[in-house]
Short mmCIF file of C-alpha atoms and ligand atoms in Angstrom, two decimals:
data_model
loop_
_atom_site.label_atom_id
_atom_site.label_comp_id
_atom_site.label_asym_id
_atom_site.label_seq_id
_atom_site.Cartn_x
_atom_site.Cartn_y
_atom_site.Cartn_z
CA MET A 1 -13.27 -8.59 5.92
CA LEU A 2 -16.16 -7.78 3.65
CA ASN A 3 -19.39 -8.60 5.36
CA ARG A 4 -23.02 -8.04 4.70
CA ARG A 5 -23.08 -4.90 6.77
CA ASN A 6 -20.48 -3.30 4.52
CA PHE A 7 -22.47 -4.14 1.41
CA MET A 8 -25.54 -2.72 3.07
CA LYS A 9 -23.71 0.42 3.95
CA LEU A 10 -22.56 0.80 0.37
CA GLY A 11 -26.06 0.13 -0.85
CA LEU A 12 -27.67 2.63 1.46
CA GLY A 13 -24.99 5.19 0.81
CA ALA A 14 -24.28 7.97 3.19
CA CYS A 15 -26.84 8.19 5.89
CA LEU A 16 -25.36 10.85 8.09
CA LEU A 17 -27.54 13.57 6.67
CA PRO A 18 -31.29 13.36 6.92
CA ALA A 19 -32.49 14.19 3.44
CA VAL A 20 -31.48 14.09 -0.18
CA GLY A 21 -30.15 17.32 -1.63
CA VAL A 22 -28.27 20.26 -0.21
CA SER A 23 -27.86 20.54 3.48
CA ARG A 24 -26.56 23.61 5.21
CA ALA A 25 -24.68 21.69 7.84
CA GLU A 26 -21.32 20.20 6.98
CA ALA A 27 -21.19 16.48 7.65
CA VAL A 28 -19.05 13.52 6.79
CA VAL A 29 -20.40 11.37 3.97
CA SER A 30 -18.93 7.84 4.12
CA GLU A 31 -18.93 4.91 1.76
CA GLU A 32 -17.26 1.53 1.94
CA MET A 33 -16.38 -0.84 -0.87
CA TYR A 34 -14.20 -3.86 -1.49
CA VAL A 35 -11.37 -3.33 -3.97
CA PHE A 36 -7.57 -3.90 -4.12
CA GLY A 37 -8.29 -7.10 -2.21
CA THR A 38 -9.22 -5.12 0.86
CA LEU A 39 -11.87 -3.00 2.50
CA VAL A 40 -11.83 0.56 1.19
CA GLY A 41 -13.45 3.52 2.89
CA VAL A 42 -13.90 7.06 1.66
CA ASP A 43 -15.05 9.89 3.93
CA VAL A 44 -15.83 13.31 2.51
CA LEU A 45 -16.77 16.37 4.51
CA SER A 46 -19.49 18.15 2.59
CA ARG A 47 -22.58 20.33 2.75
CA ASN A 48 -24.02 18.52 -0.24
CA THR A 49 -24.65 14.84 0.33
CA ASP A 50 -25.55 14.08 -3.26
CA ALA A 51 -22.46 15.78 -4.66
CA ALA A 52 -20.25 14.02 -2.14
CA ARG A 53 -21.83 10.69 -2.93
CA ALA A 54 -21.34 11.25 -6.67
CA ALA A 55 -17.69 12.17 -6.11
CA ILE A 56 -17.11 9.04 -4.05
CA ALA A 57 -18.78 6.95 -6.76
CA ASP A 58 -16.44 8.52 -9.31
CA VAL A 59 -13.41 7.67 -7.17
CA SER A 60 -14.57 4.14 -6.46
CA HIS A 61 -15.16 3.53 -10.16
CA ARG A 62 -11.57 4.63 -10.73
CA PHE A 63 -10.35 2.27 -7.97
CA THR A 64 -11.96 -0.62 -9.80
CA GLN A 65 -10.19 0.37 -13.03
CA GLN A 66 -6.85 0.81 -11.26
CA ASN A 67 -7.19 -2.56 -9.60
CA ARG A 68 -7.69 -4.15 -13.01
CA ASP A 69 -4.97 -2.17 -14.79
CA TRP A 70 -2.32 -2.57 -12.11
CA HIS A 71 -3.12 -6.03 -10.79
CA ALA A 72 -0.08 -8.21 -10.14
CA TRP A 73 -1.51 -11.49 -11.38
CA LYS A 74 -5.01 -11.10 -12.79
CA PRO A 75 -5.63 -10.26 -16.47
CA GLY A 76 -5.22 -6.55 -17.21
CA ALA A 77 -2.79 -3.95 -18.50
CA LEU A 78 0.07 -4.99 -16.21
CA GLY A 79 -0.58 -8.66 -16.93
CA ASP A 80 -0.28 -7.94 -20.66
CA LEU A 81 3.02 -6.16 -20.11
CA ASN A 82 4.38 -8.97 -17.92
CA ARG A 83 3.49 -11.57 -20.52
CA ALA A 84 5.30 -9.61 -23.21
CA LEU A 85 8.39 -9.10 -21.03
CA ALA A 86 8.55 -12.80 -20.18
CA ALA A 87 8.44 -13.60 -23.91
CA GLY A 88 11.22 -11.11 -24.65
CA ARG A 89 8.89 -8.77 -26.53
CA THR A 90 8.37 -5.04 -26.12
CA HIS A 91 4.90 -3.83 -25.28
CA GLU A 92 3.01 -0.55 -25.47
CA ALA A 93 2.19 0.14 -21.84
CA ALA A 94 -1.25 1.49 -20.97
CA PRO A 95 -1.13 5.29 -20.44
CA ASP A 96 -2.01 5.10 -16.75
CA LEU A 97 0.55 2.35 -16.12
CA LEU A 98 3.58 4.07 -17.63
CA PRO A 99 4.03 6.79 -14.97
CA LEU A 100 3.85 4.12 -12.24
CA LEU A 101 6.67 2.18 -13.87
CA HIS A 102 8.87 5.27 -14.06
CA GLN A 103 8.11 6.25 -10.48
CA ALA A 104 8.57 2.69 -9.22
CA ARG A 105 11.97 2.56 -10.91
CA GLU A 106 13.07 5.81 -9.25
CA LEU A 107 11.87 4.71 -5.82
CA ALA A 108 13.39 1.24 -6.22
CA ARG A 109 16.75 2.91 -6.89
CA ALA A 110 16.33 5.24 -3.92
CA SER A 111 15.57 2.29 -1.66
CA GLY A 112 18.83 0.59 -2.67
CA GLY A 113 16.79 -2.22 -4.23
CA LEU A 114 14.94 -3.24 -1.05
CA PHE A 115 11.75 -2.07 -2.71
CA ASN A 116 11.93 -4.03 -5.93
CA PRO A 117 8.68 -4.42 -7.87
CA ALA A 118 10.52 -6.49 -10.52
CA ILE A 119 10.51 -9.55 -8.21
CA GLY A 120 6.99 -10.64 -9.13
CA ARG A 121 8.19 -14.18 -9.86
CA LEU A 122 9.58 -14.53 -6.33
CA VAL A 123 6.35 -13.22 -4.86
CA GLY A 124 4.47 -15.72 -7.02
CA LEU A 125 6.85 -18.54 -6.11
CA TRP A 126 6.08 -17.96 -2.43
CA GLY A 127 2.40 -18.34 -3.33
CA PHE A 128 1.16 -14.78 -2.99
CA HIS A 129 -0.33 -14.44 -6.46
CA HIS A 130 -3.67 -15.89 -5.34
CA ASP A 131 -6.71 -14.52 -3.57
CA THR A 132 -6.36 -17.16 -0.87
CA LEU A 133 -3.35 -17.34 1.44
CA PRO A 134 -0.77 -20.05 0.68
CA VAL A 135 -0.36 -22.98 3.04
CA GLY A 136 2.44 -25.50 3.46
CA ALA A 137 6.18 -25.78 3.02
CA PRO A 138 8.15 -22.91 1.45
CA PRO A 139 9.23 -23.21 -2.19
CA HIS A 140 12.35 -25.24 -3.01
CA ALA A 141 15.56 -23.45 -2.08
CA ALA A 142 16.95 -24.05 -5.56
CA ALA A 143 13.98 -22.33 -7.20
CA VAL A 144 14.36 -19.33 -4.87
CA ALA A 145 18.13 -19.20 -5.48
CA GLU A 146 17.63 -19.28 -9.23
CA LEU A 147 15.34 -16.24 -9.15
CA VAL A 148 17.65 -14.37 -6.77
CA ALA A 149 20.60 -15.09 -9.10
CA ALA A 150 18.59 -13.80 -12.07
CA ALA A 151 18.45 -10.45 -10.15
CA PRO A 152 15.42 -8.92 -11.86
CA SER A 153 15.41 -5.15 -11.46
CA MET A 154 13.41 -2.16 -12.64
CA ASP A 155 16.69 -1.04 -14.22
CA ASP A 156 16.37 -3.96 -16.63
CA LEU A 157 13.42 -2.17 -18.21
CA VAL A 158 14.04 -0.33 -21.46
CA PHE A 159 11.68 2.53 -22.24
CA GLY A 160 11.13 3.84 -25.74
CA GLY A 161 8.28 6.28 -25.40
CA ARG A 162 5.31 4.16 -24.39
CA ARG A 163 6.98 0.94 -25.48
CA VAL A 164 8.54 -1.03 -22.67
CA GLY A 165 10.93 -3.95 -22.95
CA SER A 166 13.23 -5.78 -20.57
CA ARG A 167 16.82 -6.89 -20.87
CA ASN A 168 16.04 -9.57 -18.31
CA PRO A 169 13.27 -12.09 -19.04
CA HIS A 170 13.00 -12.81 -15.30
CA VAL A 171 11.47 -9.40 -14.67
CA GLN A 172 7.84 -9.69 -13.59
CA ILE A 173 6.37 -6.48 -12.28
CA ASP A 174 4.29 -6.60 -9.11
CA LEU A 175 3.11 -3.19 -7.94
CA GLY A 176 1.53 -4.54 -4.74
CA GLY A 177 3.86 -2.39 -2.62
CA HIS A 178 3.22 0.84 -4.53
CA ALA A 179 -0.09 0.93 -6.39
CA LYS A 180 -2.31 1.60 -3.38
CA GLY A 181 -0.22 4.68 -2.59
CA VAL A 182 -0.65 5.95 -6.13
CA ALA A 183 -4.39 5.24 -5.92
CA LEU A 184 -4.59 7.21 -2.65
CA ASN A 185 -2.89 10.23 -4.25
CA GLN A 186 -5.12 10.10 -7.31
CA ALA A 187 -8.27 9.70 -5.21
CA LEU A 188 -7.51 12.80 -3.14
CA ASP A 189 -6.61 14.74 -6.32
CA ARG A 190 -9.87 13.70 -7.94
CA LEU A 191 -11.97 14.53 -4.89
CA ALA A 192 -10.30 17.95 -4.67
CA ALA A 193 -10.93 18.57 -8.38
CA LEU A 194 -14.60 17.81 -7.74
CA GLY A 195 -14.63 20.39 -4.95
CA HIS A 196 -14.06 18.08 -1.99
CA GLY A 197 -10.86 19.20 -0.35
CA ASN A 198 -11.64 17.64 3.03
CA ALA A 199 -11.46 13.90 2.68
CA LEU A 200 -10.07 10.71 4.12
CA VAL A 201 -9.38 7.64 2.01
CA ASN A 202 -8.57 4.31 3.63
CA LEU A 203 -7.30 1.46 1.49
CA GLY A 204 -7.12 -1.40 3.97
CA GLY A 205 -5.25 0.56 6.64
CA ASN A 206 -3.26 2.68 4.19
CA LEU A 207 -4.71 6.14 4.67
CA ALA A 208 -4.44 9.56 3.16
CA VAL A 209 -6.25 12.73 4.09
CA SER A 210 -6.79 16.22 2.76
CA GLY A 211 -8.02 19.27 4.65
CA SER A 212 -9.67 18.57 7.95
CA HIS A 213 -12.67 17.04 9.63
CA GLY A 214 -14.36 20.40 10.02
CA ASP A 215 -13.06 22.14 13.11
CA ARG A 216 -10.73 19.29 14.04
CA PRO A 217 -8.06 17.20 12.30
CA TRP A 218 -8.72 13.71 10.98
CA HIS A 219 -8.06 11.07 13.62
CA ILE A 220 -6.31 7.96 12.38
CA GLY A 221 -5.62 4.62 14.02
CA ILE A 222 -2.55 2.51 13.20
CA ARG A 223 -3.48 -1.13 13.33
CA HIS A 224 -1.85 -3.26 16.01
CA PRO A 225 0.39 -5.74 14.19
CA GLN A 226 0.11 -8.36 16.91
CA GLY A 227 -3.19 -7.69 18.61
CA GLU A 228 -6.66 -6.36 18.02
CA GLY A 229 -7.54 -2.77 17.24
CA ALA A 230 -5.11 0.13 17.08
CA ILE A 231 -1.59 0.21 18.50
CA ALA A 232 -1.55 3.99 18.28
CA SER A 233 -3.48 6.93 16.92
CA LEU A 234 -2.55 10.29 15.52
CA ALA A 235 -4.20 13.45 14.26
CA VAL A 236 -3.47 14.61 10.71
CA SER A 237 -4.70 17.44 8.53
CA GLY A 238 -3.77 18.99 5.21
CA ARG A 239 -2.46 16.66 2.55
CA MET A 240 -0.92 13.72 4.40
CA ALA A 241 -0.67 9.95 4.11
CA VAL A 242 -0.21 7.40 6.87
CA VAL A 243 0.72 4.11 5.26
CA THR A 244 1.44 0.88 7.10
CA SER A 245 3.03 -2.26 5.71
CA GLY A 246 2.58 -5.26 7.88
CA THR A 247 3.45 -8.89 7.80
CA TYR A 248 0.41 -9.91 9.87
CA GLU A 249 -2.27 -10.06 7.22
CA ARG A 250 -0.85 -11.89 4.23
CA TYR A 251 1.49 -14.78 4.94
CA ARG A 252 2.17 -18.44 4.10
CA GLN A 253 1.27 -20.70 6.99
CA ASP A 254 3.38 -23.84 7.38
CA GLY A 255 2.45 -25.55 10.65
CA ASP A 256 3.18 -22.95 13.29
CA LYS A 257 5.54 -21.02 11.04
CA ARG A 258 4.45 -17.95 9.11
CA TYR A 259 6.21 -16.55 6.04
CA PRO A 260 5.04 -13.00 5.31
CA HIS A 261 4.32 -11.59 1.84
CA ILE A 262 7.10 -9.00 1.83
CA ILE A 263 10.19 -10.58 0.28
CA ASP A 264 13.78 -9.49 0.73
CA PRO A 265 15.05 -9.33 -2.88
CA ARG A 266 18.63 -10.05 -1.70
CA SER A 267 17.82 -13.45 -0.21
CA GLY A 268 14.47 -14.30 -1.79
CA GLN A 269 13.21 -14.95 1.75
CA PRO A 270 10.26 -13.26 3.46
CA ALA A 271 11.13 -10.38 5.79
CA MET A 272 10.58 -11.86 9.24
CA HIS A 273 11.70 -9.36 11.86
CA VAL A 274 9.88 -6.08 11.39
CA VAL A 275 6.19 -6.81 11.70
CA SER A 276 4.97 -3.37 10.78
CA ALA A 277 6.33 -0.13 9.37
CA THR A 278 4.26 3.04 9.31
CA VAL A 279 5.30 6.05 7.25
CA LEU A 280 3.81 9.53 7.44
CA HIS A 281 4.45 11.58 4.29
CA PRO A 282 2.45 13.97 2.08
CA ASP A 283 3.01 11.69 -0.94
CA ALA A 284 1.13 8.44 -0.35
CA ALA A 285 3.01 6.62 -3.14
CA ARG A 286 6.37 7.34 -1.53
CA ALA A 287 4.97 6.43 1.87
CA ASP A 288 3.68 3.10 0.50
CA VAL A 289 6.99 2.20 -1.10
CA ALA A 290 8.93 3.30 1.97
CA ALA A 291 6.77 1.24 4.32
CA THR A 292 7.46 -1.89 2.25
CA ALA A 293 11.19 -1.13 1.97
CA LEU A 294 11.52 -0.50 5.72
CA VAL A 295 10.02 -3.89 6.55
CA VAL A 296 12.69 -5.42 4.32
CA ALA A 297 15.44 -3.21 5.79
CA GLY A 298 14.81 -4.59 9.26
CA SER A 299 15.15 -3.15 12.75
CA THR A 300 18.75 -1.90 12.40
CA ALA A 301 19.07 -0.67 8.82
CA TRP A 302 15.70 1.08 8.48
CA PRO A 303 16.85 4.63 9.41
CA GLU A 304 19.38 4.67 6.56
CA VAL A 305 16.79 3.44 4.05
CA ALA A 306 14.24 5.99 5.32
CA ARG A 307 16.81 8.74 4.81
CA LYS A 308 17.56 7.58 1.27
CA LEU A 309 13.83 7.55 0.49
CA GLY A 310 13.33 11.01 1.99
CA VAL A 311 10.88 10.01 4.70
CA ASN A 312 11.27 11.45 8.19
CA ASP A 313 8.25 10.28 10.13
CA VAL A 314 8.40 6.55 10.72
CA MET A 315 7.27 3.98 13.27
CA ILE A 316 8.65 0.44 13.27
CA VAL A 317 7.36 -2.50 15.33
CA ASP A 318 9.47 -5.65 15.57
CA GLU A 319 8.46 -9.24 16.26
CA ALA A 320 8.96 -8.74 20.02
CA GLY A 321 6.58 -5.77 20.02
CA ARG A 322 9.39 -3.27 20.45
CA VAL A 323 8.66 0.11 18.90
CA GLN A 324 11.17 2.45 17.28
CA LEU A 325 10.13 5.84 16.01
CA THR A 326 11.59 9.03 14.67
CA PRO A 327 11.29 12.19 16.77
CA GLY A 328 8.66 13.61 14.38
CA MET A 329 6.53 10.50 14.72
CA ALA A 330 7.06 10.31 18.49
CA ALA A 331 5.66 13.80 18.79
CA ARG A 332 2.46 12.82 16.99
CA VAL A 333 1.41 9.34 18.02
CA HIS A 334 -0.53 8.33 21.09
CA PHE A 335 -0.22 4.70 22.11
CA ALA A 336 -3.35 2.85 23.09
CA GLU A 337 -1.27 0.88 25.61
CA PRO A 338 2.40 1.26 26.46
CA PRO A 339 4.42 -0.98 24.06
CA ALA A 340 7.04 -3.49 25.29
CA SER A 341 9.66 -0.83 24.63
CA VAL A 342 9.79 2.49 22.79
CA LYS A 343 12.96 3.97 21.37
CA THR A 344 13.30 7.26 19.52
CA VAL A 345 15.76 7.05 16.64
CA GLU A 346 17.11 9.95 14.57
CA ILE A 347 17.28 9.31 10.85
CA ALA A 348 20.94 9.50 9.92
P1 LIG B 401 0.04 -4.19 1.57
O1 LIG B 401 -0.20 -4.27 0.10
O2 LIG B 401 -0.43 -5.39 2.32
O3 LIG B 401 -0.38 -2.89 2.16
P2 LIG B 401 2.79 -3.59 1.00
O4 LIG B 401 2.51 -2.23 0.55
O5 LIG B 401 3.98 -3.77 1.86
O6 LIG B 401 1.60 -4.26 1.78
O7 LIG B 401 2.98 -4.49 -0.29
C1 LIG B 401 3.32 -5.83 -0.22
C2 LIG B 401 3.23 -6.42 -1.61
O8 LIG B 401 4.29 -5.89 -2.41
C3 LIG B 401 3.41 -7.92 -1.64
O9 LIG B 401 2.17 -8.57 -1.53
C4 LIG B 401 4.02 -8.13 -3.01
O10 LIG B 401 3.02 -8.08 -3.99
C5 LIG B 401 4.89 -6.91 -3.18
N1 LIG B 401 6.26 -7.08 -2.66
C6 LIG B 401 6.74 -8.04 -1.80
N2 LIG B 401 8.04 -7.81 -1.52
C7 LIG B 401 8.39 -6.69 -2.19
C8 LIG B 401 9.61 -5.96 -2.30
N3 LIG B 401 10.72 -6.30 -1.65
N4 LIG B 401 9.60 -4.86 -3.09
C9 LIG B 401 8.49 -4.49 -3.76
N5 LIG B 401 7.31 -5.12 -3.69
C10 LIG B 401 7.25 -6.22 -2.92
MG1 LIG B 402 3.91 -0.61 0.42
#
């Protein structure tokens, strides 16, 4: 995804305004970078190109730190914690990791365990703890069954101030379904604190905005899970996140069979039927978690899980290209082309 053009763009910085320094006209200053294993874009509406550029640099520096601290399998703060938990030791969690663990535990409970960041070993067993996509036959059924039977859960964690332990040595925390949402929230907070209250942050198709794009809202595309480009678009303004979890980008390829990277903790098997879930919510962390949980929930149970997680605006696409959406979402999205079928579903 990262190509030379993106590097160049980063190197050249924002080039929408003609000169260095303060401009009277408001314009969008954009930067792209590669972090969290994906292409990241930050757009800031500003009259001051240099200030906007400095703010984006600040945020991108923070992204790099977060990626290291919260990474599921590379060395860092979370890796240190996971090693301690596997060895049955307690560990003093890094200050910026601790709130994520507490929030992830709350959201895991609210999701009825469908969002379960304690299943890092299962995710690793399926081969998703590598930069490259896994290829070949699925892991042995017995190995999967053993990890499912061990039932690792965020509720196995024991907190004593900053010290964290686990009652279950099979707990391995993987914040891949949550951390980007937290990073989105923190990026918008930081930009606002630096005086940039009109911004759009895109972490590989997980987006959050604040304010507006001048005299119009921000326009956002939702990636087509089965084709090229966008399946739909919508306009958002104020503080809002549009987060999509899909099974189309990271998967294990075995011949013509694909096993996606979102795992159903109940079976230990990849979630095969919902190919993308999009959640619109002011809190990007909740939206991120919900999108992952709704993929696991599947095309019948998702409204109940959405209700439990407190999200109202949802769009689900299944493997046959059928779309289900809530009335709130239906009112906002515009489809690029009419989907195979569209059904509006009230959240119970
Ligand atoms: P993406 O990171 O591609 O936007 P998600 O937000 O859905 O997609 O996160 C998927 C990641 O979350 C997986 O790569 C894995 O690290 C982790 N994960 C997989 N299954 C679950 C699950 N049931 N609950 C929590 N995290 C999961
Ligand atoms: Mg997610």
